[in-house]
Amino acid sequence: MSSIDTKKAEELEKKAKKQSPWAIARRKLFKNKLAMISLAFLVVVTILAYLAPVIAPFDPSRVDIINRNSPPGGDYLLGTDNAGRDVWTSLLYGARTSLTIGFVCMFAVVTIATVIGSISGFYGGWVDAVLMRFTDFMMNFPFLVFVIVLASIFREAGIWALIVVLSVLSWTGAARVVRSKTMSEKENEYVMAAISIGGTPFKVIRKHVLPNVMTTIIVQATLLLAVMIVAETALSFLGFGVPSGTPSWGNMMQEARQPHVIRNAWWIWVPPGLAITFTILAINFIGEGIKDAFNPKSLR
């Protein structure tokens, strides 16, 4: 190797060493084509969902009795459903409802899990014992049965009842992951040094522990987003999720479950089915890309 090539290699090596873990992870994530395509797809779906009142051709509650179960074509891009509602409009408004439930539940669950997991892992002792026994207590509830019961009781509250119920019952697994990571981080020298110079537990957790646990939290958040969307779809399909008057992907699937619709009116159930499938796949690919980007053992 020539001296010029050697110097270039040394410069590149020094430059790589100067990069922060976040910069390295960002570079690796941008090189992951599948993750970036998935991210672009999710961004487009989210933009279309929240611009539904602007770009949707009809009101979601508008019915056309004459053109019930009409195939795609004419004024109806994706046809109409059993009630004569435009499927494309329902798909856009349904995306807004499903994504809203997914994003709000994700942020709520991650917040609860981060607070309980970080406090439990950092303090240890009786604090850890109490919080983990409470976590075990919450994990013992049969998730599906409990969600159905609570969502049925508070059905008049609309989607917010479902959001609260899903958030309250879904944080336990993520809390245990955050606790485990926090317990590992607090043994590092920089955390012990911060404690020894008089740093308060809150300050040490916020400034020293959480930034190093954030990668785990981000990965958990992407997985939880997919789980929350699937939960909304499943519960709405069973008739215990989003109220029937509110468009959502789950409600669209629930309204299309009649055998004659499945056999003869594919345009009613295929669009929401594909939307759910591709959105969940995109979120999972993004999560895998983030996990790989922050993995120091993966190729750079």
mmCIF file with all atom_site columns, N, CA and C in Angstrom, residues 274-300:
data_model
loop_
_atom_site.group_PDB
_atom_site.id
_atom_site.type_symbol
_atom_site.label_atom_id
_atom_site.label_alt_id
_atom_site.label_comp_id
_atom_site.label_asym_id
_atom_site.label_entity_id
_atom_site.label_seq_id
_atom_site.pdbx_PDB_ins_code
_atom_site.Cartn_x
_atom_site.Cartn_y
_atom_site.Cartn_z
_atom_site.occupancy
_atom_site.B_iso_or_equiv
_atom_site.pdbx_formal_charge
_atom_site.auth_seq_id
_atom_site.auth_comp_id
_atom_site.auth_asym_id
_atom_site.auth_atom_id
_atom_site.pdbx_PDB_model_num
ATOM 1  N N  . LEU A 1 274 ? -54.382 -4.674 3.140  1.00 0.00 ? 274 LEU A N  1
ATOM 2  C CA . LEU A 1 274 ? -53.047 -4.351 2.649  1.00 0.00 ? 274 LEU A CA 1
ATOM 3  C C  . LEU A 1 274 ? -52.436 -3.186 3.420  1.00 0.00 ? 274 LEU A C  1
ATOM 4  N N  . ALA A 1 275 ? -53.253 -2.191 3.763  1.00 0.00 ? 275 ALA A N  1
ATOM 5  C CA . ALA A 1 275 ? -52.747 -1.044 4.517  1.00 0.00 ? 275 ALA A CA 1
ATOM 6  C C  . ALA A 1 275 ? -52.200 -1.482 5.870  1.00 0.00 ? 275 ALA A C  1
ATOM 7  N N  . ILE A 1 276 ? -52.935 -2.340 6.566  1.00 0.00 ? 276 ILE A N  1
ATOM 8  C CA . ILE A 1 276 ? -52.480 -2.845 7.864  1.00 0.00 ? 276 ILE A CA 1
ATOM 9  C C  . ILE A 1 276 ? -51.201 -3.655 7.698  1.00 0.00 ? 276 ILE A C  1
ATOM 10 N N  . THR A 1 277 ? -51.186 -4.554 6.716  1.00 0.00 ? 277 THR A N  1
ATOM 11 C CA . THR A 1 277 ? -50.027 -5.437 6.508  1.00 0.00 ? 277 THR A CA 1
ATOM 12 C C  . THR A 1 277 ? -48.770 -4.648 6.195  1.00 0.00 ? 277 THR A C  1
ATOM 13 N N  . PHE A 1 278 ? -48.861 -3.733 5.227  1.00 0.00 ? 278 PHE A N  1
ATOM 14 C CA . PHE A 1 278 ? -47.675 -2.984 4.825  1.00 0.00 ? 278 PHE A CA 1
ATOM 15 C C  . PHE A 1 278 ? -47.212 -2.021 5.915  1.00 0.00 ? 278 PHE A C  1
ATOM 16 N N  . THR A 1 279 ? -48.152 -1.447 6.648  1.00 0.00 ? 279 THR A N  1
ATOM 17 C CA . THR A 1 279 ? -47.773 -0.529 7.736  1.00 0.00 ? 279 THR A CA 1
ATOM 18 C C  . THR A 1 279 ? -47.055 -1.272 8.844  1.00 0.00 ? 279 THR A C  1
ATOM 19 N N  . ILE A 1 280 ? -47.567 -2.435 9.234  1.00 0.00 ? 280 ILE A N  1
ATOM 20 C CA . ILE A 1 280 ? -46.923 -3.219 10.284 1.00 0.00 ? 280 ILE A CA 1
ATOM 21 C C  . ILE A 1 280 ? -45.546 -3.703 9.823  1.00 0.00 ? 280 ILE A C  1
ATOM 22 N N  . LEU A 1 281 ? -45.453 -4.155 8.571  1.00 0.00 ? 281 LEU A N  1
ATOM 23 C CA . LEU A 1 281 ? -44.155 -4.588 8.041  1.00 0.00 ? 281 LEU A CA 1
ATOM 24 C C  . LEU A 1 281 ? -43.163 -3.425 8.025  1.00 0.00 ? 281 LEU A C  1
ATOM 25 N N  . ALA A 1 282 ? -43.626 -2.248 7.611  1.00 0.00 ? 282 ALA A N  1
ATOM 26 C CA . ALA A 1 282 ? -42.745 -1.080 7.561  1.00 0.00 ? 282 ALA A CA 1
ATOM 27 C C  . ALA A 1 282 ? -42.234 -0.725 8.955  1.00 0.00 ? 282 ALA A C  1
ATOM 28 N N  . ILE A 1 283 ? -43.112 -0.741 9.945  1.00 0.00 ? 283 ILE A N  1
ATOM 29 C CA . ILE A 1 283 ? -42.702 -0.420 11.322 1.00 0.00 ? 283 ILE A CA 1
ATOM 30 C C  . ILE A 1 283 ? -41.691 -1.446 11.832 1.00 0.00 ? 283 ILE A C  1
ATOM 31 N N  . ASN A 1 284 ? -41.937 -2.719 11.550 1.00 0.00 ? 284 ASN A N  1
ATOM 32 C CA . ASN A 1 284 ? -41.006 -3.762 11.997 1.00 0.00 ? 284 ASN A CA 1
ATOM 33 C C  . ASN A 1 284 ? -39.643 -3.639 11.312 1.00 0.00 ? 284 ASN A C  1
ATOM 34 N N  . PHE A 1 285 ? -39.643 -3.308 10.016 1.00 0.00 ? 285 PHE A N  1
ATOM 35 C CA . PHE A 1 285 ? -38.371 -3.129 9.310  1.00 0.00 ? 285 PHE A CA 1
ATOM 36 C C  . PHE A 1 285 ? -37.616 -1.919 9.863  1.00 0.00 ? 285 PHE A C  1
ATOM 37 N N  . ILE A 1 286 ? -38.351 -0.861 10.210 1.00 0.00 ? 286 ILE A N  1
ATOM 38 C CA . ILE A 1 286 ? -37.704 0.309  10.820 1.00 0.00 ? 286 ILE A CA 1
ATOM 39 C C  . ILE A 1 286 ? -37.102 -0.067 12.168 1.00 0.00 ? 286 ILE A C  1
ATOM 40 N N  . GLY A 1 287 ? -37.860 -0.817 12.963 1.00 0.00 ? 287 GLY A N  1
ATOM 41 C CA . GLY A 1 287 ? -37.356 -1.249 14.262 1.00 0.00 ? 287 GLY A CA 1
ATOM 42 C C  . GLY A 1 287 ? -36.114 -2.110 14.138 1.00 0.00 ? 287 GLY A C  1
ATOM 43 N N  . GLU A 1 288 ? -36.117 -3.050 13.178 1.00 0.00 ? 288 GLU A N  1
ATOM 44 C CA . GLU A 1 288 ? -34.947 -3.895 12.969 1.00 0.00 ? 288 GLU A CA 1
ATOM 45 C C  . GLU A 1 288 ? -33.754 -3.070 12.481 1.00 0.00 ? 288 GLU A C  1
ATOM 46 N N  . GLY A 1 289 ? -34.039 -2.072 11.642 1.00 0.00 ? 289 GLY A N  1
ATOM 47 C CA . GLY A 1 289 ? -32.958 -1.211 11.163 1.00 0.00 ? 289 GLY A CA 1
ATOM 48 C C  . GLY A 1 289 ? -32.338 -0.397 12.283 1.00 0.00 ? 289 GLY A C  1
ATOM 49 N N  . ILE A 1 290 ? -33.179 0.125  13.185 1.00 0.00 ? 290 ILE A N  1
ATOM 50 C CA . ILE A 1 290 ? -32.664 0.894  14.328 1.00 0.00 ? 290 ILE A CA 1
ATOM 51 C C  . ILE A 1 290 ? -31.863 -0.009 15.260 1.00 0.00 ? 290 ILE A C  1
ATOM 52 N N  . LYS A 1 291 ? -32.387 -1.213 15.514 1.00 0.00 ? 291 LYS A N  1
ATOM 53 C CA . LYS A 1 291 ? -31.667 -2.152 16.383 1.00 0.00 ? 291 LYS A CA 1
ATOM 54 C C  . LYS A 1 291 ? -30.300 -2.494 15.800 1.00 0.00 ? 291 LYS A C  1
ATOM 55 N N  . ASP A 1 292 ? -30.259 -2.726 14.481 1.00 0.00 ? 292 ASP A N  1
ATOM 56 C CA . ASP A 1 292 ? -28.994 -3.057 13.835 1.00 0.00 ? 292 ASP A CA 1
ATOM 57 C C  . ASP A 1 292 ? -28.046 -1.863 13.827 1.00 0.00 ? 292 ASP A C  1
ATOM 58 N N  . ALA A 1 293 ? -28.606 -0.656 13.676 1.00 0.00 ? 293 ALA A N  1
ATOM 59 C CA . ALA A 1 293 ? -27.769 0.547  13.629 1.00 0.00 ? 293 ALA A CA 1
ATOM 60 C C  . ALA A 1 293 ? -27.067 0.796  14.959 1.00 0.00 ? 293 ALA A C  1
ATOM 61 N N  . PHE A 1 294 ? -27.720 0.494  16.054 1.00 0.00 ? 294 PHE A N  1
ATOM 62 C CA . PHE A 1 294 ? -27.128 0.717  17.373 1.00 0.00 ? 294 PHE A CA 1
ATOM 63 C C  . PHE A 1 294 ? -26.361 -0.492 17.891 1.00 0.00 ? 294 PHE A C  1
ATOM 64 N N  . ASN A 1 295 ? -26.309 -1.555 17.107 1.00 0.00 ? 295 ASN A N  1
ATOM 65 C CA . ASN A 1 295 ? -25.573 -2.749 17.517 1.00 0.00 ? 295 ASN A CA 1
ATOM 66 C C  . ASN A 1 295 ? -24.103 -2.585 17.132 1.00 0.00 ? 295 ASN A C  1
ATOM 67 N N  . PRO A 1 296 ? -23.200 -2.477 18.087 1.00 0.00 ? 296 PRO A N  1
ATOM 68 C CA . PRO A 1 296 ? -21.783 -2.250 17.745 1.00 0.00 ? 296 PRO A CA 1
ATOM 69 C C  . PRO A 1 296 ? -21.140 -3.433 17.027 1.00 0.00 ? 296 PRO A C  1
ATOM 70 N N  . LYS A 1 297 ? -21.757 -4.614 17.117 1.00 0.00 ? 297 LYS A N  1
ATOM 71 C CA . LYS A 1 297 ? -21.187 -5.793 16.478 1.00 0.00 ? 297 LYS A CA 1
ATOM 72 C C  . LYS A 1 297 ? -21.554 -5.908 15.007 1.00 0.00 ? 297 LYS A C  1
ATOM 73 N N  . SER A 1 298 ? -22.543 -5.113 14.579 1.00 0.00 ? 298 SER A N  1
ATOM 74 C CA . SER A 1 298 ? -22.963 -5.195 13.175 1.00 0.00 ? 298 SER A CA 1
ATOM 75 C C  . SER A 1 298 ? -21.942 -4.457 12.305 1.00 0.00 ? 298 SER A C  1
ATOM 76 N N  . LEU A 1 299 ? -21.953 -4.784 11.005 1.00 0.00 ? 299 LEU A N  1
ATOM 77 C CA . LEU A 1 299 ? -21.004 -4.159 10.089 1.00 0.00 ? 299 LEU A CA 1
ATOM 78 C C  . LEU A 1 299 ? -21.321 -2.696 9.888  1.00 0.00 ? 299 LEU A C  1
ATOM 79 N N  . ARG A 1 300 ? -20.334 -1.852 9.837  1.00 0.00 ? 300 ARG A N  1
ATOM 80 C CA . ARG A 1 300 ? -20.545 -0.420 9.648  1.00 0.00 ? 300 ARG A CA 1
ATOM 81 C C  . ARG A 1 300 ? -20.491 -0.067 8.177  1.00 0.00 ? 300 ARG A C  1
#
